[in-house]
Tab-separated table of C-alpha atoms in Angstrom:
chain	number	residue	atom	x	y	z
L	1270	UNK	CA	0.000	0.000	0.000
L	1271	UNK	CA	1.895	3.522	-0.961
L	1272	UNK	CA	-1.032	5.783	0.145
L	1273	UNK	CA	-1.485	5.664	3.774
L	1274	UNK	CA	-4.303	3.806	4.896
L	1275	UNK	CA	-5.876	4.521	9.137
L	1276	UNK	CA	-8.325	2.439	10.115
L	1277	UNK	CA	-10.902	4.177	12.750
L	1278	UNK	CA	-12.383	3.003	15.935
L	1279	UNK	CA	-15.324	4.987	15.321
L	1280	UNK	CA	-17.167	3.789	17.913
L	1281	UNK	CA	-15.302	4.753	20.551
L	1282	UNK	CA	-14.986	7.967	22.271
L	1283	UNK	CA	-17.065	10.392	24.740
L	1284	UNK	CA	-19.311	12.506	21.943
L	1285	UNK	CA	-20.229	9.138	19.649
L	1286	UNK	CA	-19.539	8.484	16.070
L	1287	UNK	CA	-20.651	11.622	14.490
L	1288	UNK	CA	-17.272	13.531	16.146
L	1289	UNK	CA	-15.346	10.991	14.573
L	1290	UNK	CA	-16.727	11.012	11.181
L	1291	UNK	CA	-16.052	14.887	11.205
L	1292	UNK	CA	-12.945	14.404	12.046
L	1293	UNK	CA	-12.662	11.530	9.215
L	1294	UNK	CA	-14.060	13.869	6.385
L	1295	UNK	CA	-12.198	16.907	7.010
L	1296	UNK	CA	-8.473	14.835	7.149
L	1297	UNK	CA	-9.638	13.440	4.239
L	1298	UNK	CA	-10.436	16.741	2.470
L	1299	UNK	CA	-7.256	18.031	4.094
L	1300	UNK	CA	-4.745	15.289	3.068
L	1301	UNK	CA	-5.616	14.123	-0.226
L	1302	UNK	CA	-3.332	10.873	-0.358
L	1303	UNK	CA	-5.150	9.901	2.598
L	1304	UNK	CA	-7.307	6.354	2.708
L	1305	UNK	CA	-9.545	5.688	5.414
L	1306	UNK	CA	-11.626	2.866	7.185
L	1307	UNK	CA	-14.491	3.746	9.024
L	1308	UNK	CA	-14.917	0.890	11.508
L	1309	UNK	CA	-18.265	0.297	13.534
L	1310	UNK	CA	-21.887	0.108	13.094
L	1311	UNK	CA	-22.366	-0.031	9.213
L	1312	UNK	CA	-25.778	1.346	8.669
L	1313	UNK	CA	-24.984	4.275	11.254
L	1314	UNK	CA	-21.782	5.300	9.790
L	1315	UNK	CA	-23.221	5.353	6.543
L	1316	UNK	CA	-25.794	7.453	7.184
L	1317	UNK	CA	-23.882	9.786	8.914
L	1318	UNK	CA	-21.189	9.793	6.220
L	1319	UNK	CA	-23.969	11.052	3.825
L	1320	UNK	CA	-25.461	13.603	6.400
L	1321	UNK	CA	-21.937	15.256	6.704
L	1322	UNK	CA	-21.295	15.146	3.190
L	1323	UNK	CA	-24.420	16.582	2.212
L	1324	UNK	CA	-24.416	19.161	4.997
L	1325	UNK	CA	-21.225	20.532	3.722
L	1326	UNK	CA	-21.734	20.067	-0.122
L	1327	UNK	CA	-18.888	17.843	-0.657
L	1328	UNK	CA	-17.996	14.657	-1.546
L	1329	UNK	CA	-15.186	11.911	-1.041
L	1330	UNK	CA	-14.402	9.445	-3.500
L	1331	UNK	CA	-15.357	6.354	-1.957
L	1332	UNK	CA	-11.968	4.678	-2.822
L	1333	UNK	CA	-10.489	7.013	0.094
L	1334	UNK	CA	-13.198	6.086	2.562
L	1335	UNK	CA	-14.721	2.850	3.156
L	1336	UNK	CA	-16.847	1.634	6.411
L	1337	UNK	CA	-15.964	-1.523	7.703
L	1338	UNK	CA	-18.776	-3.579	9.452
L	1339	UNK	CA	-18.076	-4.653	13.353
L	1340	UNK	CA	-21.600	-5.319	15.383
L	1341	UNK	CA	-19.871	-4.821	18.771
L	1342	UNK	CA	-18.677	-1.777	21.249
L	1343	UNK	CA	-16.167	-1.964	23.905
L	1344	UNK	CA	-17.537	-0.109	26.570
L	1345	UNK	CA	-15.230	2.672	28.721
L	1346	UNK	CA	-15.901	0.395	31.770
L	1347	UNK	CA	-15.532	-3.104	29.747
L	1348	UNK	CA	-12.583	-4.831	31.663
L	1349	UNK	CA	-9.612	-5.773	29.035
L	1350	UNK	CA	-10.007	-9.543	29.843
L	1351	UNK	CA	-14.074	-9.315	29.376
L	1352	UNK	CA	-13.151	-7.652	26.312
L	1353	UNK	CA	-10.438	-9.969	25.027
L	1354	UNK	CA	-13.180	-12.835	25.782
L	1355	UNK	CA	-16.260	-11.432	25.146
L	1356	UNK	CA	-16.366	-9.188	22.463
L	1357	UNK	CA	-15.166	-10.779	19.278
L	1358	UNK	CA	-16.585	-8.576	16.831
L	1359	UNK	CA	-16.011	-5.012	18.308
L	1360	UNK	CA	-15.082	-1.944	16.368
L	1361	UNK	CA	-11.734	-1.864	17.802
L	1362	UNK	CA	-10.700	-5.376	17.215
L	1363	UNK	CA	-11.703	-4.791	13.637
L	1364	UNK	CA	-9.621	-2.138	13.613
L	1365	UNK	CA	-6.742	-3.567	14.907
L	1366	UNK	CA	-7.174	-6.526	12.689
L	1367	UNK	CA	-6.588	-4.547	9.773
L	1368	UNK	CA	-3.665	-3.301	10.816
L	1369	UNK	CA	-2.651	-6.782	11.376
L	1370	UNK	CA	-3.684	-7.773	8.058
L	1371	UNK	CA	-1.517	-5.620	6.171
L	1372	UNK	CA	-4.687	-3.696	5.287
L	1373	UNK	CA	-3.961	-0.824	7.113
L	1374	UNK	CA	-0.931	0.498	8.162
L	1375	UNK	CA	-2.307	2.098	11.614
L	1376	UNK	CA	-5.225	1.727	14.135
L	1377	UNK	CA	-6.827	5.459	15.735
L	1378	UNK	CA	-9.089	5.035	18.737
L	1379	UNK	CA	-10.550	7.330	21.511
L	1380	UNK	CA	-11.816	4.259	23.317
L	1381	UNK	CA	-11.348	2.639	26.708
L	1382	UNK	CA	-7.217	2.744	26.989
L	1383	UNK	CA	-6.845	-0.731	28.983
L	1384	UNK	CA	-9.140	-2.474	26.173
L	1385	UNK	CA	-6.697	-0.898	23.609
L	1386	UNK	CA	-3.701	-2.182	25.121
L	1387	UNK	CA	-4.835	-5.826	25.972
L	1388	UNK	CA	-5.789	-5.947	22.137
L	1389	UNK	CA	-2.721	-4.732	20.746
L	1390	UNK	CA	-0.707	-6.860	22.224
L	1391	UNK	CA	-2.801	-9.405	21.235
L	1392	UNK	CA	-2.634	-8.510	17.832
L	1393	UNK	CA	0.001	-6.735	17.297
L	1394	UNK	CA	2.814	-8.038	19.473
L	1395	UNK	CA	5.672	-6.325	20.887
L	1396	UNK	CA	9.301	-5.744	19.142
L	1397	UNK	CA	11.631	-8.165	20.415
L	1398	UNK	CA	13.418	-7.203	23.990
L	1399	UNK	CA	10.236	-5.263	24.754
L	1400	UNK	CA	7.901	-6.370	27.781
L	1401	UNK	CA	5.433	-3.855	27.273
L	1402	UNK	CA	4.163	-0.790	25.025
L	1403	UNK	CA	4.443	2.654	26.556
L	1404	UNK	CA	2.056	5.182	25.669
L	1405	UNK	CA	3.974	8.661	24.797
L	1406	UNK	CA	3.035	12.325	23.854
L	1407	UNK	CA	3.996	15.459	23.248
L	1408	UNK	CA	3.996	18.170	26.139
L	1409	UNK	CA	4.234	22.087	26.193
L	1410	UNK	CA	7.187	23.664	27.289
L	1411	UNK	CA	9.509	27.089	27.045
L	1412	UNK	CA	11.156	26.031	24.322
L	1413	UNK	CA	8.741	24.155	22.434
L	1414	UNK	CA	7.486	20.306	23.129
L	1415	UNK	CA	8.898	16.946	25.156
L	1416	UNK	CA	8.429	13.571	24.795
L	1417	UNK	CA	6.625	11.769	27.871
L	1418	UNK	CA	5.897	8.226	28.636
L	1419	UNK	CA	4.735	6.304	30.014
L	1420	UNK	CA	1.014	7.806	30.387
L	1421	UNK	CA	-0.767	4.794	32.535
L	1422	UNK	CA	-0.585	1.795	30.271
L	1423	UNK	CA	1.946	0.617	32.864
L	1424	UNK	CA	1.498	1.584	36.706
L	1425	UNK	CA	3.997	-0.702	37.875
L	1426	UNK	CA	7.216	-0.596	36.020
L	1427	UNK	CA	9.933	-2.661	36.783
L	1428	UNK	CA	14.087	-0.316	36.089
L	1429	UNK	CA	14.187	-2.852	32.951
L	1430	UNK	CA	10.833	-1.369	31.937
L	1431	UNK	CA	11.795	2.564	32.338
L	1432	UNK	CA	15.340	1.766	30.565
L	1433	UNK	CA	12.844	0.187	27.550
L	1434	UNK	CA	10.760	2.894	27.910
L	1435	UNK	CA	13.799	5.477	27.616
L	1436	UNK	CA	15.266	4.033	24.354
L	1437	UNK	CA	12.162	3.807	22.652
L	1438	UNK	CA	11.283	7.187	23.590
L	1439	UNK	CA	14.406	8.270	22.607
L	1440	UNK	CA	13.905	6.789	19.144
L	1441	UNK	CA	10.681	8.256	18.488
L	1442	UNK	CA	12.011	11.768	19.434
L	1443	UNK	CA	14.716	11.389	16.517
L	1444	UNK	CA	11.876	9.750	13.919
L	1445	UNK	CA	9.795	13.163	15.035
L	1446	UNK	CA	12.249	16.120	14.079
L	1447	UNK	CA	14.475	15.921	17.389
L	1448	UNK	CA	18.286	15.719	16.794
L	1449	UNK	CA	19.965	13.868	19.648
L	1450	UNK	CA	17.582	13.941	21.898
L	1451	UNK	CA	18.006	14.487	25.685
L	1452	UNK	CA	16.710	11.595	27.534
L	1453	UNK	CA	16.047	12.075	31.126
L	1454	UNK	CA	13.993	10.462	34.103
L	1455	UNK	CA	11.340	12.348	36.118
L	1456	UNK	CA	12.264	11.937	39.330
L	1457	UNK	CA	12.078	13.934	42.886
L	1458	UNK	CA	15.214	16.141	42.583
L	1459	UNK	CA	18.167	15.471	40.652
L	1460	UNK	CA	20.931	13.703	43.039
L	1461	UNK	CA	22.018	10.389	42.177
L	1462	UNK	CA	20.847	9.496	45.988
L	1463	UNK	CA	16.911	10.431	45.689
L	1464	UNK	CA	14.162	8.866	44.298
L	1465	UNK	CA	12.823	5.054	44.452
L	1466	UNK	CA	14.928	1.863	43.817
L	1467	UNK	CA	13.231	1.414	40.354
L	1468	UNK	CA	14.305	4.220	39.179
L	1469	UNK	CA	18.020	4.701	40.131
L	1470	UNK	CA	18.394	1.305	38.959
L	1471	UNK	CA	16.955	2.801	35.168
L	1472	UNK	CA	19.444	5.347	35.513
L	1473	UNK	CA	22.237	2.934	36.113
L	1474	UNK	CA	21.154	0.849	32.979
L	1475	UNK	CA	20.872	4.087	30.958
L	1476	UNK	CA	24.457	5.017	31.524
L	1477	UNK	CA	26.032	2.624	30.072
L	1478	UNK	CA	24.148	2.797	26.757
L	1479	UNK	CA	26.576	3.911	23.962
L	1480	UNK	CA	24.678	6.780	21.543
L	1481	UNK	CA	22.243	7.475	23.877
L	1482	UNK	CA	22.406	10.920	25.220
L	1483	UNK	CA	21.067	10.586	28.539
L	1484	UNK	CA	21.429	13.186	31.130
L	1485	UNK	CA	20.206	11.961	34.399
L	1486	UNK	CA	17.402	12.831	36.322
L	1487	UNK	CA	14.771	15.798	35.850
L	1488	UNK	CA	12.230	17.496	38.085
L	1489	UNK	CA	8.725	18.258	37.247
L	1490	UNK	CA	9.324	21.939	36.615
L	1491	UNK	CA	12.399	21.019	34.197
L	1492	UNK	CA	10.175	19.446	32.242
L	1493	UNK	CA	8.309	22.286	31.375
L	1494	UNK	CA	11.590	24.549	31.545
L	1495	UNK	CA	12.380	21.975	28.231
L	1496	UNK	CA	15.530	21.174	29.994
L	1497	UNK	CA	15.066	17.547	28.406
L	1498	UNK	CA	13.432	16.001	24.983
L	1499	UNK	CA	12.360	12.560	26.624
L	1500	UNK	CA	11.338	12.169	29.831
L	1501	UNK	CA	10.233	8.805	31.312
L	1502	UNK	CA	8.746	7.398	34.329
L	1503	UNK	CA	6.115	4.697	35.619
L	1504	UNK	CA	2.410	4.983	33.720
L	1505	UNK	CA	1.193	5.861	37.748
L	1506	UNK	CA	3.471	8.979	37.659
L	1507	UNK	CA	3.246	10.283	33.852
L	1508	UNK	CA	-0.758	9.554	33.758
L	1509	UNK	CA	-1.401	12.071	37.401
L	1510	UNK	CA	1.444	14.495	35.669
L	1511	UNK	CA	-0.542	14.743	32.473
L	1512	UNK	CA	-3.935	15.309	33.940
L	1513	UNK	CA	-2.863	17.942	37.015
L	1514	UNK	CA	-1.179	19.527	34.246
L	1515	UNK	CA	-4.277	20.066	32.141
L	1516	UNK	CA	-6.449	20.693	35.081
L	1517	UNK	CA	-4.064	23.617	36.134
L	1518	UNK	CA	-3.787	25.103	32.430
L	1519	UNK	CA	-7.792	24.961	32.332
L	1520	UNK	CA	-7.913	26.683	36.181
L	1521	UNK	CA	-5.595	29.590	34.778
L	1522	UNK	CA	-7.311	29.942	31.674
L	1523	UNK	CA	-10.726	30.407	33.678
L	1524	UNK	CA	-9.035	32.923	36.175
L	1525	UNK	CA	-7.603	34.868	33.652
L	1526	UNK	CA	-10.872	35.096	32.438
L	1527	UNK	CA	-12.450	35.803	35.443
L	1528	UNK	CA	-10.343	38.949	36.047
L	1529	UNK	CA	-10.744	40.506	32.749
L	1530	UNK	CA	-14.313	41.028	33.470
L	1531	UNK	CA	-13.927	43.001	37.232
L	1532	UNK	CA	-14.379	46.061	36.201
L	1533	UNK	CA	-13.851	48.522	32.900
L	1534	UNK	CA	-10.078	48.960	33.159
L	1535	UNK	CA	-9.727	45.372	33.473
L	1536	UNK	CA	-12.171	44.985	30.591
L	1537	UNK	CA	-9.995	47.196	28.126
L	1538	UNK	CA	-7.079	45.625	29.356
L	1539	UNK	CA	-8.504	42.152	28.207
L	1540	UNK	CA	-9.339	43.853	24.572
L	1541	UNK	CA	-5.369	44.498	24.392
L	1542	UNK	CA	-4.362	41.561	25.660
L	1543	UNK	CA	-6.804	39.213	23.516
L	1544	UNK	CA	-4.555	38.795	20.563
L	1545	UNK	CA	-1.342	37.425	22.905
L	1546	UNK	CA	-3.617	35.061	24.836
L	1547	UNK	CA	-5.291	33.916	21.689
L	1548	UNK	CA	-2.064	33.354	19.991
L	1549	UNK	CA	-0.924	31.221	23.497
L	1550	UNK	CA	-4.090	29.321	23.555
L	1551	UNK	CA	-3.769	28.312	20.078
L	1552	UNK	CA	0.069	26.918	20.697
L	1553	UNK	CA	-0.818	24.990	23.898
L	1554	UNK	CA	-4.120	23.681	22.756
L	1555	UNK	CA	-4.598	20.066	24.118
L	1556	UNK	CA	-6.434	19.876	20.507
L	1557	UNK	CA	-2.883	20.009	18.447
L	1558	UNK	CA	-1.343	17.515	20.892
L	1559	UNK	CA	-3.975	15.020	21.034
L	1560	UNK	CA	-3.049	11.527	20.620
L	1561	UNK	CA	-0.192	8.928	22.628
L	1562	UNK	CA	1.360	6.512	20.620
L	1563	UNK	CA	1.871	2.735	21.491
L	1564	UNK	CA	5.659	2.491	21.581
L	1565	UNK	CA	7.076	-0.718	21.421
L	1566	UNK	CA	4.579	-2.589	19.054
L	1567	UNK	CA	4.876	-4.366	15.664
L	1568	UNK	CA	2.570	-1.929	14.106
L	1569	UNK	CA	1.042	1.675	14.544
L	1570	UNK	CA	-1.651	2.410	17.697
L	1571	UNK	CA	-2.910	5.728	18.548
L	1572	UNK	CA	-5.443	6.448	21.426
L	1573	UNK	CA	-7.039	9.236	21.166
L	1574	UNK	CA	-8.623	11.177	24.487
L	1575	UNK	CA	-11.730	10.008	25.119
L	1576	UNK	CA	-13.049	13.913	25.329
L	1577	UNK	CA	-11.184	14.920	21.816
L	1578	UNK	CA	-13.438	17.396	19.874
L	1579	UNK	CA	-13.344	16.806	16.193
L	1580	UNK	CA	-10.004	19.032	16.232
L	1581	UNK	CA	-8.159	16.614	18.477
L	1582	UNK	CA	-9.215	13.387	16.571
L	1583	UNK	CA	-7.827	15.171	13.731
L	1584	UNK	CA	-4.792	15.756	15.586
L	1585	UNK	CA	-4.451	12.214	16.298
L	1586	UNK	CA	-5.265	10.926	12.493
L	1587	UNK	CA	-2.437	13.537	11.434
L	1588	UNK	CA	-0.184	11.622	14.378
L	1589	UNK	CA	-0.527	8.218	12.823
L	1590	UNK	CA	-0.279	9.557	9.329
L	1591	UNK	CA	3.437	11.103	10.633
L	1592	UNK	CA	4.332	7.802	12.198
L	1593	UNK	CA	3.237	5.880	8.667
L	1594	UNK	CA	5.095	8.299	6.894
L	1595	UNK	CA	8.404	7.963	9.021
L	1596	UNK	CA	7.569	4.111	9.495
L	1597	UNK	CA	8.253	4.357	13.067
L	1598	UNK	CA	8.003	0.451	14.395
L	1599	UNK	CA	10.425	-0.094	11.780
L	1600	UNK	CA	12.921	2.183	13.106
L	1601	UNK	CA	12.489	1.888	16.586
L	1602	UNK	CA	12.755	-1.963	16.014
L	1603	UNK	CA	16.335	-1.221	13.773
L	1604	UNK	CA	17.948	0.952	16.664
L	1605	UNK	CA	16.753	-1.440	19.247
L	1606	UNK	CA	18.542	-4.366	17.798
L	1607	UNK	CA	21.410	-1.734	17.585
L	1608	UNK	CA	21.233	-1.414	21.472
L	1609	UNK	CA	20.159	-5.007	22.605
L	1610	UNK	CA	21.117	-7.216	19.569
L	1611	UNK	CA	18.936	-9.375	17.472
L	1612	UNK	CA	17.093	-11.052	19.893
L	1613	UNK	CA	15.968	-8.171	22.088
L	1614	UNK	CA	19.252	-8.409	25.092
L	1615	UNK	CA	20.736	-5.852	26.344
L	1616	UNK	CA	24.437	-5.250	25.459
């Protein structure tokens, strides 16, 4: 296949199909080497296809966009092991069968995360010397974005799993735009002598790695200082980080808000300011950053929040088309076997 080809959970998600569909069409529209597979309920998604279509006068050629039939829905409270069992037929087992199939070349889904993960690995499997996929995004700082994983796919990680974790993240840094990236892990301060036993024993492993430029630990505010490209730590750790971190960007939008309204000269200060905060809101939109990648298996999986407007699923399609494009399980695989050997050991 030369034309990337996603295949869509399009059942999944907190605002239904319709959101997703929207966010189908327009990447479509926007990207016109772009092939999609509409996964789900068949009769819905084709009627909502046509409603969208017809709404905005447009059309798709239906080589670029096909619906896949799948008469079951993983649930956000469906267990992974009920799922794995129980639900044969769901959208995003479909979906990930396609990718396994060769008939896609990567799986987008806003659905329940643990579900996701059971079935990729499943499906999928993991690159040799790899226990488990870490889920990894991209996160605001001064001077631009880092790399963070894991996001809660693993709440117990063993040191073997962070120094995994750090090499993978490392690779997918360098496949995104980031020369040499600085690896580092989050810790409580930055002596040698703090933190937990897991994760000084990462950092011992991750010194002794040749051509990877790691540079010890990091604190929370050095990660948004951008003192660091990668920064890695248990699923527990990186999933509270991630969400405090959007709660507190959403309580200072509100009360910056709040205090442009008290009173006129705040008010005409809030008309001059408008443009600047506009211009910052755009830039650290959770919208444009939408969508963790599945480091670590044989094939492309991006979960999607389950809150994404049509925006951030578009985000996340445009993530999976990047990693396609610079056919990142293929390279994280080839430096891996660089680091470990062939079979997946550490050198």
């Amino acid at each position: 296949m030369s034309a990337p080809v996603i295949a869509i959970d399009a059942m999944g998600g907190d605002f239904g199909p319709r959101c997703i569909v929207q966010a189908g069409l327009a990447c479509l529209l926007k990207h016109p080497s772009l092939h999609l597979a509409l996964v789900g309920q068949a009769s819905l998604l084709k009627t909502l296809v046509a409603e969208e279509l017809a709404a905005a006068r447009l059309s798709v050629d239906s080589v670029r966009l096909r619906i896949v039939p799948a008469t079951e829905v993983v649930g956000m409270d469906d267990k992974p092991t009920q799922v794995l069992r129980g639900k044969p037929d769901s959208s995003m087992r479909v979906a990930l069968q396609l990718v396994r199939d060769s008939q896609a070349h990567a799986c987008v889904s806003a659905g329940n995360t643990g579900a996701l993960m059971a079935l990729s690995r499943l499906l999928l499997g993991t690159l040799a010397g790899i226990d488990r996929p870490a889920m990894i995004t991209a996160v605001p700082t001064d001077s631009g974005h880092c790399h963070l994983l894991d996001l809660g796919a693993n709440v117990d990680c063993t040191a073997e799993h962070l120094y995994q974790f750090a090499l993978m993240g490392a690779v997918a840094a360098e496949a995104l735009g980031t020369v040499n990236p600085r690896v580092a892990l989050l810790n409580i301060g930055v002596e040698e002598i703090k933190g937990c036993q897991q994760v000084k024993q990462a950092a011992v492993l991750l010194q002794q790695v040749e051509g990877l430029n790691y540079i010890g630990f990091i604190e929370g505010h050095g990660l948004y200082r951008g003192e660091a490209d990668v920064v890695v730590c248990d699923g527990f750790v990186g999933n509270v980080l991630l969400k405090s971190s959007e709660g507190l960007a959403e309580m200072i939008g509100r009360r910056i808000e709040t205090l442009f309204r008290q009173g006129l000269l705040a008010r005409l200060a809030g008309l001059l300011a408008a443009p600047l905060l506009r211009g910052l809101q755009g830039e650290m939109a959770p919208a444009k950053l939408n969508g963790a990648s599945f480091l670590g298996l044989q094939g492309i999986v991006i979960k999607s929040h389950g809150g994404a407007s049509v925006e951030g699923l578009q985000s996340a399609i445009e993530r999976a088309m990047q990693e396609i494009h610079e056919n990142l399980p293929g390279r994280v695989r080839g430096r891996l076997e660089q680091l470990m050997g062939p079979e997946g050991h550490r050198s």
